[in-house]
JSON list of C-alpha atoms in Angstrom, two decimals:
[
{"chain": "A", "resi": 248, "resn": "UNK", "atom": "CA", "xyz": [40.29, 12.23, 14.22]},
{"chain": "A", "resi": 249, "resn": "UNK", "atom": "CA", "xyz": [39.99, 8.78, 15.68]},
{"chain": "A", "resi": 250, "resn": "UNK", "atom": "CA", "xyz": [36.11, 6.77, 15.38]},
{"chain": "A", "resi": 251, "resn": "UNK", "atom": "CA", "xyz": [34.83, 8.44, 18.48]},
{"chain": "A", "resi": 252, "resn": "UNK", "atom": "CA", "xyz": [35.48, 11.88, 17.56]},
{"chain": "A", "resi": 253, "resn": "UNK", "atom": "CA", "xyz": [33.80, 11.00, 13.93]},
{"chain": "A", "resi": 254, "resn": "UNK", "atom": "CA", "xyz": [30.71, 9.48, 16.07]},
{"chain": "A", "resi": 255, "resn": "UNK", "atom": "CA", "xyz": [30.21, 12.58, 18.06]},
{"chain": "A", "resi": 256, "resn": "UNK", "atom": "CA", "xyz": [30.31, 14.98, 15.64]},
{"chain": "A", "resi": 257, "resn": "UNK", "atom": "CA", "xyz": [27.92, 13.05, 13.62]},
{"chain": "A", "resi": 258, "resn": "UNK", "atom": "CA", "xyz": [25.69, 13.49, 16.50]},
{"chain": "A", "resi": 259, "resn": "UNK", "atom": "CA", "xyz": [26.36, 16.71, 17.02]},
{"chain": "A", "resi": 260, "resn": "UNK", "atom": "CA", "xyz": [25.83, 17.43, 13.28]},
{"chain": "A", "resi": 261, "resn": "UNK", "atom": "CA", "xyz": [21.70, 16.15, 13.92]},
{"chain": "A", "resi": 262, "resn": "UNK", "atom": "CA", "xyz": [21.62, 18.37, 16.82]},
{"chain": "A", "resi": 263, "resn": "UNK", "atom": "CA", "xyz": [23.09, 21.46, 14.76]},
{"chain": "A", "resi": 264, "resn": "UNK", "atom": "CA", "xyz": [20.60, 21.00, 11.43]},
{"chain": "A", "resi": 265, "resn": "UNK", "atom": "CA", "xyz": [17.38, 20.76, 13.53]},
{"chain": "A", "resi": 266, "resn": "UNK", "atom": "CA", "xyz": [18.83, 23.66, 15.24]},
{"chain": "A", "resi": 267, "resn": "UNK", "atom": "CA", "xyz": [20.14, 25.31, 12.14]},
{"chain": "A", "resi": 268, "resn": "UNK", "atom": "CA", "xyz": [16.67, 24.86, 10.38]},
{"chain": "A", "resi": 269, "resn": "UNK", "atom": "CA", "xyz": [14.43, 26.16, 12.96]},
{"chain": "A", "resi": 270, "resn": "UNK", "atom": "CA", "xyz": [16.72, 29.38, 12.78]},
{"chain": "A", "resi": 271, "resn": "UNK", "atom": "CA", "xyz": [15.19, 29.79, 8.79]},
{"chain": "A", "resi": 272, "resn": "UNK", "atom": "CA", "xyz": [12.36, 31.52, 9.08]},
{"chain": "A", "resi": 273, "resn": "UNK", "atom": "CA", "xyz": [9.49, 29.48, 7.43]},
{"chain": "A", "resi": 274, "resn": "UNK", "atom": "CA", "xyz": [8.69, 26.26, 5.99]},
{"chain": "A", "resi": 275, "resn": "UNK", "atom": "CA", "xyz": [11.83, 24.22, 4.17]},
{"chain": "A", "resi": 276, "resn": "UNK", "atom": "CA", "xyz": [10.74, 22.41, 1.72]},
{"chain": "A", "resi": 277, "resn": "UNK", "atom": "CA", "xyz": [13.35, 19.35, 2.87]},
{"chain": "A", "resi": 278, "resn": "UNK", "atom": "CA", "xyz": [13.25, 16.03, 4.95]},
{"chain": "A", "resi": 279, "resn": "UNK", "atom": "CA", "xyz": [14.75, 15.41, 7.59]},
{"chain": "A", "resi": 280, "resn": "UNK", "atom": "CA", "xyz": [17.02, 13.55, 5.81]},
{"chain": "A", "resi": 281, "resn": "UNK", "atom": "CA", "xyz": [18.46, 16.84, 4.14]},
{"chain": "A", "resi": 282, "resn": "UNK", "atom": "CA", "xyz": [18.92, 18.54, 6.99]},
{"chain": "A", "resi": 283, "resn": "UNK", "atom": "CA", "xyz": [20.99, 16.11, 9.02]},
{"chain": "A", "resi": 284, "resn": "UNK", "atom": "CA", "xyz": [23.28, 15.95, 6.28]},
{"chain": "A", "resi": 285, "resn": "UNK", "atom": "CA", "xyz": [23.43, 19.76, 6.04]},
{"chain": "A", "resi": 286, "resn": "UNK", "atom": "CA", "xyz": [24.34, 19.76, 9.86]},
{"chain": "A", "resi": 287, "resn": "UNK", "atom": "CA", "xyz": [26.43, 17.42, 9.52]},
{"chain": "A", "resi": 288, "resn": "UNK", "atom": "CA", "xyz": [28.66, 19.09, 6.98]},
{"chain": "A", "resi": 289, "resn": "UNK", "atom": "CA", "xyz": [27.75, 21.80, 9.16]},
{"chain": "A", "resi": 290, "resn": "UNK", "atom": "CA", "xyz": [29.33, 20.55, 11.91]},
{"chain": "A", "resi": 291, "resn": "UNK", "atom": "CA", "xyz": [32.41, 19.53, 10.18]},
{"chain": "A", "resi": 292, "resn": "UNK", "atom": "CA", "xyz": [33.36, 22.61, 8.02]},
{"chain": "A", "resi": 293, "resn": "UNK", "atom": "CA", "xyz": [32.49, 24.77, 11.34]},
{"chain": "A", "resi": 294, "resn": "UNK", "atom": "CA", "xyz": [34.79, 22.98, 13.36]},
{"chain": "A", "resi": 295, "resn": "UNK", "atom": "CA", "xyz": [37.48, 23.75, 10.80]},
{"chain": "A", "resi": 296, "resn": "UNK", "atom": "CA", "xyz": [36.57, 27.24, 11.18]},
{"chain": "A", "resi": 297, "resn": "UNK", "atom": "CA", "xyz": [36.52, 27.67, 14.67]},
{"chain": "A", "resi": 298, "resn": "UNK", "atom": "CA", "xyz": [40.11, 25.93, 15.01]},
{"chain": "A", "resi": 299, "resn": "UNK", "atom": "CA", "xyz": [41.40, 28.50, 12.07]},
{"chain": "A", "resi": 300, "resn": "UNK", "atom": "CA", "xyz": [40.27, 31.39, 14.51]},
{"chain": "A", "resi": 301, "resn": "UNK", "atom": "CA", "xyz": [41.71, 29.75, 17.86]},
{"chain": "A", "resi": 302, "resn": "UNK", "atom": "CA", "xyz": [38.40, 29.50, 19.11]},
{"chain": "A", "resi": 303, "resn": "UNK", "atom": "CA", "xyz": [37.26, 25.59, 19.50]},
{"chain": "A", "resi": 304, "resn": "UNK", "atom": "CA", "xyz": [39.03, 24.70, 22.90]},
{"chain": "A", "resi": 305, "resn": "UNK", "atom": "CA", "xyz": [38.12, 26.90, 25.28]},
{"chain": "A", "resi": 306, "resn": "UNK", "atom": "CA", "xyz": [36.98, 26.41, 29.26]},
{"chain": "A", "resi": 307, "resn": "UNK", "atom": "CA", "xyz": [33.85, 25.38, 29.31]},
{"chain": "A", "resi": 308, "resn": "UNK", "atom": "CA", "xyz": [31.00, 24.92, 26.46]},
{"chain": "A", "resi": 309, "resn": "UNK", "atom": "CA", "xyz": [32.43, 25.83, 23.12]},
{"chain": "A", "resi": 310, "resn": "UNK", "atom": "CA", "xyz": [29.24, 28.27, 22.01]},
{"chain": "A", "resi": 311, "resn": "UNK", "atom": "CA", "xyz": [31.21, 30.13, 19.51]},
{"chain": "A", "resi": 312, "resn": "UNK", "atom": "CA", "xyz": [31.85, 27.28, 17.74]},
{"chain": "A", "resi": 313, "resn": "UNK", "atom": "CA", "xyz": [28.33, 25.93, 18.46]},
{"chain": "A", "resi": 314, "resn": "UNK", "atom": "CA", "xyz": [26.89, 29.75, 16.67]},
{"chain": "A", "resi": 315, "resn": "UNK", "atom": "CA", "xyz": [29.48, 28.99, 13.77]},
{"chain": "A", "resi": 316, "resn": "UNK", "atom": "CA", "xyz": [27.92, 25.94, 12.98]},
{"chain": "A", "resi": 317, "resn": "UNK", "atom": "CA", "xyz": [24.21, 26.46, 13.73]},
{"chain": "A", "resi": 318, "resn": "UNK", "atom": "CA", "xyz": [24.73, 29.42, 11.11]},
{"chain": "A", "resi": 319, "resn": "UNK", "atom": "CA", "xyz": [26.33, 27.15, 8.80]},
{"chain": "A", "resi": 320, "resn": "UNK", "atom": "CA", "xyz": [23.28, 24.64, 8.96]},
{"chain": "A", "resi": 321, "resn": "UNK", "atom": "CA", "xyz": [21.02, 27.29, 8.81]},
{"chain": "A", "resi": 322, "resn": "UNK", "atom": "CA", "xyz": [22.59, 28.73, 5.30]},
{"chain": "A", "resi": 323, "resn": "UNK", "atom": "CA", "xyz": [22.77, 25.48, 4.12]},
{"chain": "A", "resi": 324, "resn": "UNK", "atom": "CA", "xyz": [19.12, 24.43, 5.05]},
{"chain": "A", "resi": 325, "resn": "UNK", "atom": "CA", "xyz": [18.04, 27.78, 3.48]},
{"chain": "A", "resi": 326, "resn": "UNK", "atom": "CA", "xyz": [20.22, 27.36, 0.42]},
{"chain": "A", "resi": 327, "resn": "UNK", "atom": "CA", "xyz": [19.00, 23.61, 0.29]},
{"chain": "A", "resi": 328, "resn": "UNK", "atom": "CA", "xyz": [15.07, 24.81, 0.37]},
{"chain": "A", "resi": 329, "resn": "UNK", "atom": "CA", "xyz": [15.54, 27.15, -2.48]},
{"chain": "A", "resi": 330, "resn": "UNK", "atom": "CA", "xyz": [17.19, 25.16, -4.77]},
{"chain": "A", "resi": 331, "resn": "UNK", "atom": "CA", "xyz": [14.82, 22.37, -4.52]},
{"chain": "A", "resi": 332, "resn": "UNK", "atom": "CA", "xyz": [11.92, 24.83, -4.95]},
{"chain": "A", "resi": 333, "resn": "UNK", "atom": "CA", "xyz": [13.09, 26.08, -8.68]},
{"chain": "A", "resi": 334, "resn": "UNK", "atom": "CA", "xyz": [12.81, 22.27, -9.92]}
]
């Protein structure tokens, strides 16, 4: 992955935790902080997963990838908010 692909999908990883947290129902309990690092990894570990199912390069706008990730952010946002509200 050269600089420009890291760049973008560190972009794309703020776009997919807003996303991914106004998928959880609710108030989060996080900044905003939190949740670009959740989409970030987000974006990351669902890119991985789309390529393992042949699915990131296709014609057009990738939106199963895009519904891989946002569901990745939005577990990890949700998983995030409840561990910081049993401290």
């Amino acid at each position: 992955m050269e600089i420009s692909g890291i760049i973008s999908a560190i972009v794309i990883g703020i776009i997919i935790g807003v996303l991914g947290r106004l998928v959880v129902p609710g108030r989060q309990r996080i900044g905003i902080l939190w949740t670009i690092g959740v989409g970030i990894v987000a974006a990351f570990i669902g890119s991985g997963i789309a390529a393992a199912f042949d699915v990131a390069d296709t014609k057009g706008v990738d939106w199963i990838e895009w519904l891989i990730q946002i569901g990745l952010a939005a577990v990890g946002v949700a998983a995030l908010d409840r561990a910081k509200v049993r401290r």
